[in-house]
PDB file of C-alpha atoms in Angstrom:
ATOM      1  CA  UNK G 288     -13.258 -14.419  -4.775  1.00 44.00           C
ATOM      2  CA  UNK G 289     -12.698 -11.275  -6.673  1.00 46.00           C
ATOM      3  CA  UNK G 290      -9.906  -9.900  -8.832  1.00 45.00           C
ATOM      4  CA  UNK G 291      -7.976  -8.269  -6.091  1.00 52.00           C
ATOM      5  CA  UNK G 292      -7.807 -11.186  -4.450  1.00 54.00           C
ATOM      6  CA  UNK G 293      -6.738 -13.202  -6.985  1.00 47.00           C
ATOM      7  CA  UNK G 294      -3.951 -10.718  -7.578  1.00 51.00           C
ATOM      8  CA  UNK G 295      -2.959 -10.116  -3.745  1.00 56.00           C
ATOM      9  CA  UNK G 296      -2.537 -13.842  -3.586  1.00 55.00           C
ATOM     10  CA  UNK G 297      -0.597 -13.713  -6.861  1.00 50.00           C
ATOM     11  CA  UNK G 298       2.103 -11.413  -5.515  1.00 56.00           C
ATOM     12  CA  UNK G 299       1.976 -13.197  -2.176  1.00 55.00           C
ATOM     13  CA  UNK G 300       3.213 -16.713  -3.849  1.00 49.00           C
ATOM     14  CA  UNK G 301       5.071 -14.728  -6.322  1.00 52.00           C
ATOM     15  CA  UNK G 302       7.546 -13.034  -3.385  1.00 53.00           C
ATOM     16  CA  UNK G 303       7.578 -15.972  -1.691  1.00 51.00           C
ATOM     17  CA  UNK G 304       9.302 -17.981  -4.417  1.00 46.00           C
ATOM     18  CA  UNK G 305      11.246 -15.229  -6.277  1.00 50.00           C
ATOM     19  CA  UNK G 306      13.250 -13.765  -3.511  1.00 51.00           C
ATOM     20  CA  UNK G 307      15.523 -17.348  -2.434  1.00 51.00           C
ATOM     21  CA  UNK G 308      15.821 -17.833  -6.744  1.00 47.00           C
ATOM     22  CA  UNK G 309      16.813 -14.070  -7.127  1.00 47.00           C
ATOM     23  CA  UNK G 310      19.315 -14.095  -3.668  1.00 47.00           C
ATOM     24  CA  UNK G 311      21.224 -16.666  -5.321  1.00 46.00           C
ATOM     25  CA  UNK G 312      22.089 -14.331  -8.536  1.00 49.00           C
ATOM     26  CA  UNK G 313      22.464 -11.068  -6.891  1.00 48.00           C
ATOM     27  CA  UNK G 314      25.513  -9.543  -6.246  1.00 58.00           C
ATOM     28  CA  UNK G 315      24.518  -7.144  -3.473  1.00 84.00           C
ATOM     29  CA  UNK G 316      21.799  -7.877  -1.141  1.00 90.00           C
ATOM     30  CA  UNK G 317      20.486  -4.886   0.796  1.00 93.00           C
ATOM     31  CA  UNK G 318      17.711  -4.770   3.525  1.00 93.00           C
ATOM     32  CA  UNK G 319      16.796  -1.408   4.935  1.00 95.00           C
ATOM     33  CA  UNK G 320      13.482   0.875   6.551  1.00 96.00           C
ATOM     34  CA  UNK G 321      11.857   3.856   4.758  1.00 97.00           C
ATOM     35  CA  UNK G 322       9.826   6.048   6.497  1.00 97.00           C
ATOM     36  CA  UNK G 323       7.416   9.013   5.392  1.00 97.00           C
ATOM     37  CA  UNK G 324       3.822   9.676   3.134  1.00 95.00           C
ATOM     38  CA  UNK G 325       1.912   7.174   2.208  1.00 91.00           C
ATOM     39  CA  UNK G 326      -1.519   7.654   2.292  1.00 84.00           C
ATOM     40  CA  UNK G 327      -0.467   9.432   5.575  1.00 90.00           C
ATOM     41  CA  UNK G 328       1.992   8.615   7.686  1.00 94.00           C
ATOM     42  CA  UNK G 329       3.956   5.159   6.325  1.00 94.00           C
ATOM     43  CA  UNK G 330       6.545   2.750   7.084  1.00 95.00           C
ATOM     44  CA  UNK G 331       8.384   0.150   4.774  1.00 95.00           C
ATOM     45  CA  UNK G 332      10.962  -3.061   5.244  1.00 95.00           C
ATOM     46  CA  UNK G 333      12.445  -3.595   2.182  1.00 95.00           C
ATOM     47  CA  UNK G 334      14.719  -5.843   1.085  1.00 94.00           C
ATOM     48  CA  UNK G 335      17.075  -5.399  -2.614  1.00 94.00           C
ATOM     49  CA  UNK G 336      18.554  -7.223  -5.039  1.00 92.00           C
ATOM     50  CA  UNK G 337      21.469  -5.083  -6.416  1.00 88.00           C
ATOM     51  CA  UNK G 338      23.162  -5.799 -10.074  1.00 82.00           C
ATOM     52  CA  UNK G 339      21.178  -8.294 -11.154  1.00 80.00           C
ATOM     53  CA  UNK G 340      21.942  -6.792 -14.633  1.00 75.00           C
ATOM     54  CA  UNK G 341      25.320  -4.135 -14.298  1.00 71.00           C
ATOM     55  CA  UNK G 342      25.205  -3.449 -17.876  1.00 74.00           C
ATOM     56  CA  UNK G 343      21.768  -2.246 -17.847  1.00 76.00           C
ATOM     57  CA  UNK G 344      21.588  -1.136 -14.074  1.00 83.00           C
ATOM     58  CA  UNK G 345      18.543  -3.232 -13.213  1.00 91.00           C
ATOM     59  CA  UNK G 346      17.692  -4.100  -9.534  1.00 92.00           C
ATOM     60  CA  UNK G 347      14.932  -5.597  -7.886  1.00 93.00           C
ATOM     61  CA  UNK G 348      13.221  -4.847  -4.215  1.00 94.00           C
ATOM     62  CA  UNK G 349      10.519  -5.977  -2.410  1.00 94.00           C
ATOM     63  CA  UNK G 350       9.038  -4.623   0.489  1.00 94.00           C
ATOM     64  CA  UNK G 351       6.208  -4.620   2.834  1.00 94.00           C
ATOM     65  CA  UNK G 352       4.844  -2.053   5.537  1.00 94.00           C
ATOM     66  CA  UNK G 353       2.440  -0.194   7.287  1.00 95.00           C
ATOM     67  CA  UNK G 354       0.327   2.906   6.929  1.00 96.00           C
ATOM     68  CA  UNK G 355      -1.693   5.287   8.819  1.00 96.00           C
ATOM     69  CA  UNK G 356      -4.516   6.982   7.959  1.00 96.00           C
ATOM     70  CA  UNK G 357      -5.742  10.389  10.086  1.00 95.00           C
ATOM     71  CA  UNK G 358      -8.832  10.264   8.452  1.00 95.00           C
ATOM     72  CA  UNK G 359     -10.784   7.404   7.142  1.00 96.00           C
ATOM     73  CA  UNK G 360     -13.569   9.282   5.306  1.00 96.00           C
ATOM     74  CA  UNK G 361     -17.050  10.503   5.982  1.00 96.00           C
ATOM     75  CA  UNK G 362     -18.147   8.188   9.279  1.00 96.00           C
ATOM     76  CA  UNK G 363     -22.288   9.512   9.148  1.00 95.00           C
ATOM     77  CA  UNK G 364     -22.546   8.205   5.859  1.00 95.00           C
ATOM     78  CA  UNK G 365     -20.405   4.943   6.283  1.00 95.00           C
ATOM     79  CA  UNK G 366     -22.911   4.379   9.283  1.00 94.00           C
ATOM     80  CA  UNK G 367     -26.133   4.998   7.182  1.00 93.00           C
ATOM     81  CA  UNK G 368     -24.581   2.898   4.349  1.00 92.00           C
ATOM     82  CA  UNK G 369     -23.202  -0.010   6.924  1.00 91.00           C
ATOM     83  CA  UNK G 370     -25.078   0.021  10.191  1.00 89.00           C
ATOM     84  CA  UNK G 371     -28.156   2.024  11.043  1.00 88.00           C
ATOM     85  CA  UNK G 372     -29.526   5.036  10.264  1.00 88.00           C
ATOM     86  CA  UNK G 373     -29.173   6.660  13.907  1.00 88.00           C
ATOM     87  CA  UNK G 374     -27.330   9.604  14.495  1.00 89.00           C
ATOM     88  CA  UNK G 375     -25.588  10.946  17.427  1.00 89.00           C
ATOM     89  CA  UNK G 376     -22.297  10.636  19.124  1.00 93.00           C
ATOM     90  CA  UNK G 377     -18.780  12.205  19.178  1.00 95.00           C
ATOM     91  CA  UNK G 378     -16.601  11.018  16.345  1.00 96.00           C
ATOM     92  CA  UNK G 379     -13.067   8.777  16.290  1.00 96.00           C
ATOM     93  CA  UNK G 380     -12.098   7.340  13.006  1.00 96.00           C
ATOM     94  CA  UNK G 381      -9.013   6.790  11.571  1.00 97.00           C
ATOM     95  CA  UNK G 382      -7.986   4.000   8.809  1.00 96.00           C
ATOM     96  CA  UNK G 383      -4.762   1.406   8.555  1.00 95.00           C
ATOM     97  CA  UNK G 384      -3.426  -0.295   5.721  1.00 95.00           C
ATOM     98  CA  UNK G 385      -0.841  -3.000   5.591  1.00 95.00           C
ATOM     99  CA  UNK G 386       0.939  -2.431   2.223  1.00 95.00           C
ATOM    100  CA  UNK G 387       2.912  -5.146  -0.266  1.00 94.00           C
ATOM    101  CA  UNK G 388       4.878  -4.389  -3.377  1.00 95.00           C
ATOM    102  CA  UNK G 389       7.924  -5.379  -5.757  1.00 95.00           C
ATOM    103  CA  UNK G 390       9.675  -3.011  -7.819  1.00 96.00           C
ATOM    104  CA  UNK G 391      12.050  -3.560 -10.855  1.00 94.00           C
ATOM    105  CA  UNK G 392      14.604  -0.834 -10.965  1.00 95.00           C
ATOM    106  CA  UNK G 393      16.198   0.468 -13.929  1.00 94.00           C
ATOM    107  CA  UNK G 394      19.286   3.371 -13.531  1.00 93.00           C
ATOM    108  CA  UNK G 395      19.048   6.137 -15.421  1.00 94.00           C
ATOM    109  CA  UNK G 396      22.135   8.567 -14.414  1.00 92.00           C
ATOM    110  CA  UNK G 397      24.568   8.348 -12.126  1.00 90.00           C
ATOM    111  CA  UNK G 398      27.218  10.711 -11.175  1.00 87.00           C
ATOM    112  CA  UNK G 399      29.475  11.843  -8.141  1.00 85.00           C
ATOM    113  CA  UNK G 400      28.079   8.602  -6.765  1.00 85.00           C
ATOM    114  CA  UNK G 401      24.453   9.148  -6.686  1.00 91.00           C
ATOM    115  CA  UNK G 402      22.055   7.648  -8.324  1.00 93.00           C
ATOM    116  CA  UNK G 403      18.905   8.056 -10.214  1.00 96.00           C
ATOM    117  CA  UNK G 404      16.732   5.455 -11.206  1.00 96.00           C
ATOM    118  CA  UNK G 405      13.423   4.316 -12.639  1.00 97.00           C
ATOM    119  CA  UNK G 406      10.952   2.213 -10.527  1.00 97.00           C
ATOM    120  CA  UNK G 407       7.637   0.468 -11.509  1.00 96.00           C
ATOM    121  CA  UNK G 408       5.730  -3.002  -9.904  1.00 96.00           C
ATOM    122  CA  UNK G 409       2.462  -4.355  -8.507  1.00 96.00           C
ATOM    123  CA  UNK G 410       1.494  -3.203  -5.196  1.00 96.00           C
ATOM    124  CA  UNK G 411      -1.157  -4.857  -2.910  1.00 95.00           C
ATOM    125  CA  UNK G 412      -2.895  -2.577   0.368  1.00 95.00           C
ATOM    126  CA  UNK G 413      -5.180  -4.443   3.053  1.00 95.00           C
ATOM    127  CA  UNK G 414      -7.423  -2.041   4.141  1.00 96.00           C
ATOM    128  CA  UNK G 415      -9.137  -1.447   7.466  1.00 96.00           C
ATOM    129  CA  UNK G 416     -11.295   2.003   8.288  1.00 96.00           C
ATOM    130  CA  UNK G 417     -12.195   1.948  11.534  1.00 96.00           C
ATOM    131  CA  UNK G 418     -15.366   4.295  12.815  1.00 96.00           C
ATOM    132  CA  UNK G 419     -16.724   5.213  16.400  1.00 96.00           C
ATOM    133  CA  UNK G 420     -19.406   7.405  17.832  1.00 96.00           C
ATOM    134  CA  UNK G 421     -18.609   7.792  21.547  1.00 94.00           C
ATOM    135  CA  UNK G 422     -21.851   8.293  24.230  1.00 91.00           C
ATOM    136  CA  UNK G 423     -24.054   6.394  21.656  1.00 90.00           C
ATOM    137  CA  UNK G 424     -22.642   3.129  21.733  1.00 87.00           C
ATOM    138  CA  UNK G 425     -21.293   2.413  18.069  1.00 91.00           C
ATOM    139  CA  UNK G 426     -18.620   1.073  16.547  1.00 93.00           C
ATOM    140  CA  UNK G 427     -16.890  -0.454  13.701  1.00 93.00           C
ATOM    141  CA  UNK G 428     -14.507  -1.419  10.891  1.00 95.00           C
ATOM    142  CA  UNK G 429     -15.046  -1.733   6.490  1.00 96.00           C
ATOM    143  CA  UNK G 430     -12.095  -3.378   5.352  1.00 95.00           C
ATOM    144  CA  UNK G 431     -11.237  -3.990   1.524  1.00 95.00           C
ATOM    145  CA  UNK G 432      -7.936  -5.779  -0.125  1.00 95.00           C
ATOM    146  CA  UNK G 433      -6.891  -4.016  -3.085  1.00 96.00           C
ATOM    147  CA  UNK G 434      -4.356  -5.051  -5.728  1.00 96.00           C
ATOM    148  CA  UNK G 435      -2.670  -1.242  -7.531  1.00 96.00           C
ATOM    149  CA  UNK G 436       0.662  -0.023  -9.502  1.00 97.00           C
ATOM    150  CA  UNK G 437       2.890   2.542  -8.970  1.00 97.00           C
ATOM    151  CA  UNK G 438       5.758   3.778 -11.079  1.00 98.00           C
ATOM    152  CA  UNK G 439       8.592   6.633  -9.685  1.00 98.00           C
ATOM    153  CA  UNK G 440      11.458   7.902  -9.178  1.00 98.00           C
ATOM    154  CA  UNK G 441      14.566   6.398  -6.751  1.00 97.00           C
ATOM    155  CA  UNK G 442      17.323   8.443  -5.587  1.00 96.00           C
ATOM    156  CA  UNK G 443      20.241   6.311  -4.188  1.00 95.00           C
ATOM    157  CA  UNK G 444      23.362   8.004  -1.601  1.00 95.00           C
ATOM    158  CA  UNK G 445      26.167   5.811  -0.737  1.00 93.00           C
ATOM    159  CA  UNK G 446      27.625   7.408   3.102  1.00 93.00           C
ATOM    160  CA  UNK G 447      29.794   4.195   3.660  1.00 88.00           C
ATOM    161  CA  UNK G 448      30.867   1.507   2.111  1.00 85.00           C
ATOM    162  CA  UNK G 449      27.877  -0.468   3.241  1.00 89.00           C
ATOM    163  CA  UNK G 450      25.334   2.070   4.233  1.00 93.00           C
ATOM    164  CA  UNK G 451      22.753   4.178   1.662  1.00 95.00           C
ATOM    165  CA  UNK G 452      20.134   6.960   1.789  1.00 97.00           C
ATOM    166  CA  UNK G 453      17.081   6.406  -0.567  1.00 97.00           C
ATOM    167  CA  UNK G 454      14.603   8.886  -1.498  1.00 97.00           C
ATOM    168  CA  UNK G 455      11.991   7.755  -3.605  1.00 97.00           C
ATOM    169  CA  UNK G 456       8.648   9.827  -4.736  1.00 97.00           C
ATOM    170  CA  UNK G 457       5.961   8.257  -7.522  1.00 97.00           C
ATOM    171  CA  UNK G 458       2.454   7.662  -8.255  1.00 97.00           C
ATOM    172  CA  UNK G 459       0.661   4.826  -7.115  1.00 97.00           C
ATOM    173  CA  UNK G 460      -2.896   3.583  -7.819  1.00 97.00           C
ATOM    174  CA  UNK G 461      -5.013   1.431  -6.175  1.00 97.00           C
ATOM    175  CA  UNK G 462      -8.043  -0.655  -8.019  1.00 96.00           C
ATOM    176  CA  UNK G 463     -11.895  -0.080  -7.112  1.00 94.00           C
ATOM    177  CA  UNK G 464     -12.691  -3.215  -4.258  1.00 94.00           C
ATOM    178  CA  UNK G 465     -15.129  -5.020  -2.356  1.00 92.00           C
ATOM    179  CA  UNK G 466     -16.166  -2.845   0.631  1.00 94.00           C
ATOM    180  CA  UNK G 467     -17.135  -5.286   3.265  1.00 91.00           C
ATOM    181  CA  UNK G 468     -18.383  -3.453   6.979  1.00 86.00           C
ATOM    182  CA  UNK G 469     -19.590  -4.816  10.183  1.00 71.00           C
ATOM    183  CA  UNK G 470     -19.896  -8.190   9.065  1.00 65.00           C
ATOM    184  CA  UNK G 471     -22.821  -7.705   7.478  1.00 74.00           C
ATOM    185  CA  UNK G 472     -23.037  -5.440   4.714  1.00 82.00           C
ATOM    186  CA  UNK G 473     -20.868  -5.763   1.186  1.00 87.00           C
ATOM    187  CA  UNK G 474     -20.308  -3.592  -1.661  1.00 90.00           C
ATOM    188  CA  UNK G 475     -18.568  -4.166  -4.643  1.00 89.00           C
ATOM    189  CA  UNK G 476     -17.462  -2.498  -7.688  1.00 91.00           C
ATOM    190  CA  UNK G 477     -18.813  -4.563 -10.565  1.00 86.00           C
ATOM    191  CA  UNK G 478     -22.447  -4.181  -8.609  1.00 78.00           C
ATOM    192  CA  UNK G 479     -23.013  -7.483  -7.076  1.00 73.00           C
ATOM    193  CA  UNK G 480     -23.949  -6.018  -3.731  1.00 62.00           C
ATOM    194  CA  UNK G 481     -24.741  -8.474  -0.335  1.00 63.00           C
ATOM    195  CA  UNK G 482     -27.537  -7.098   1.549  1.00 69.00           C
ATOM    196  CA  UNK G 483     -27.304  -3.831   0.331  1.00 75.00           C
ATOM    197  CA  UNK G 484     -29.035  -1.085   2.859  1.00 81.00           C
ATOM    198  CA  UNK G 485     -31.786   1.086   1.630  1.00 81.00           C
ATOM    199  CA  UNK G 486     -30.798   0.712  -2.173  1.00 82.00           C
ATOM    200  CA  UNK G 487     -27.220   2.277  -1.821  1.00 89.00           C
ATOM    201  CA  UNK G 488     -24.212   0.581  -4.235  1.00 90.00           C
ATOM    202  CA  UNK G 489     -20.992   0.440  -3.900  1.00 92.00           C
ATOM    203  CA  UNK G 490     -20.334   4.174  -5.803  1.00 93.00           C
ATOM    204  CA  UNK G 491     -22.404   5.768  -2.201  1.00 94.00           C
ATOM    205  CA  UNK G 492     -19.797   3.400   0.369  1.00 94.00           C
ATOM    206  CA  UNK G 493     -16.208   4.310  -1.980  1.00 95.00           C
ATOM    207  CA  UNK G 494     -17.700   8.383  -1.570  1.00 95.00           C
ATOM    208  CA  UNK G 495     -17.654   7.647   2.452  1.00 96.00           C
ATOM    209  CA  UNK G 496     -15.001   5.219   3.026  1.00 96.00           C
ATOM    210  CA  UNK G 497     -11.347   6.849   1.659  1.00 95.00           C
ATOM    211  CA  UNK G 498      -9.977   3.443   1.115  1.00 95.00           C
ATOM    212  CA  UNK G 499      -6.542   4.107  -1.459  1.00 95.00           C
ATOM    213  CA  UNK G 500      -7.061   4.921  -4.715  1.00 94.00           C
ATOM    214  CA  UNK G 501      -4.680   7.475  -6.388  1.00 95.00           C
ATOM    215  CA  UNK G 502      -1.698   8.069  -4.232  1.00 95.00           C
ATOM    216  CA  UNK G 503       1.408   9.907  -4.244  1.00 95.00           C
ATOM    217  CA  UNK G 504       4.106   8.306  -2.117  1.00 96.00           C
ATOM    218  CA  UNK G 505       7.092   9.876  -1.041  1.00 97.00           C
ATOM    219  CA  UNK G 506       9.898   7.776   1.518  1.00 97.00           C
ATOM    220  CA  UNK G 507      12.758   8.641   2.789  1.00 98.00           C
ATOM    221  CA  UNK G 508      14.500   5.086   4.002  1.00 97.00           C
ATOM    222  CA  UNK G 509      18.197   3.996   4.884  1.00 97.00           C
ATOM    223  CA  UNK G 510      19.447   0.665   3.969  1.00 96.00           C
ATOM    224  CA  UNK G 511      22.744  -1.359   4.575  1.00 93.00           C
ATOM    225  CA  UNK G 512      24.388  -4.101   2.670  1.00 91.00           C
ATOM    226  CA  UNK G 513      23.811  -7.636   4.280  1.00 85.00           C
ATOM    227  CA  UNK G 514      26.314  -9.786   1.479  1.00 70.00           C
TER     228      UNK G 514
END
């Protein structure tokens, strides 16, 4: 088991016990949707802890989602590097991630109630480009789970006394991974390759498979106070 693994599990057990510990502290619990670009079109549920520090503004959200990718990358070359070495066929592809993270939230300004605030915290994305060549009878998926970070900016909009706008924008970045295709076939970054065909590494599958990597996420979400 690699790295990313290690670390996707991590932040799996680590979400699991830290949000009933950090419920019972927090003064303002919010859950809410985001919606918008994340390595195309993406989707978060999040879920906040609000004033877990009012003196120094600090909050804490989690959140998982769901993106969608228009294009997953260069599909004759992830069939020459995963499957065969035919040719032929009209193209579908498209990739799909579903997306973890946790963010601690520091304010930095505030004023006529809106809010600006600092984000940063571990993300997690597992990965799934999928490939097809209609009339010739091929098909497939190359998956990888990747651990990243991202760091931002949060804008926050009160419209009623229980009900927000958020805007947030940052940089994310997603560690090199194991690209695993068809069952058969693995690649992986520190170049202990599986069955490797016709001498390519994992540099030749990450240049035809656009699995995340550097991002730049912007979401528009609404949330609304549950306690």
């Amino acid at each position: 088991m690699g790295v990313n693994s290690h670390v996707l599990r991590f932040m799996v057990i680590l979400t699991a016990v830290w949000v009933p510990a950090t419920s019972l502290q927090a003064q303002n619990l919010h859950q809410g949707v985001q919606l918008g670009y994340y390595g195309d079109a993406g989707v978060n549920m999040t879920l906040d802890f609000e004033n877990l520090n009012p003196q120094l503004g600090v909050s804490v959200g989690f959140h998982g989602g769901y993106s969608y990718q228009f294009d997953s990358g260069n599909a004759e070359d992830a069939r020459r590097i995963f499957i065969n070495d035919a040719t032929g066929g009209t193209i579908e592809k498209h990739g799909q991630a579903v997306r973890i993270g946790a963010d601690i939230r520091i304010q930095l300004l505030q004023q006529n109630d809106i809010e600006l605030r600092l984000y940063g915290g571990p993300r997690g994305s597992f990965y799934k480009g999928h490939y097809a060549f209609i009339g010739d009878n091929e098909e497939f998926d190359i998956s990888s789970n990747q651990a990243g970070l991202e760091l931002g900016f949060q804008g926050v909009l009160p419209v009623h006394e229980r009900l927000d706008l958020t805007l947030s924008a940052g940089f994310s970045y997603f560690f090199p991974a194991t690209l695993e295709g068809h069952g058969k076939y693995l690649y992986s970054p520190d170049g202990v390759d599986d069955n490797p065909r016709n001498e390519f590494t994992w540099e030749d599958a990450d240049k035809a498979v656009d699995q995340p990597g550097f991002e730049i996420p912007v979401l528009l979400g609404i949330r609304w106070k549950l306690r």
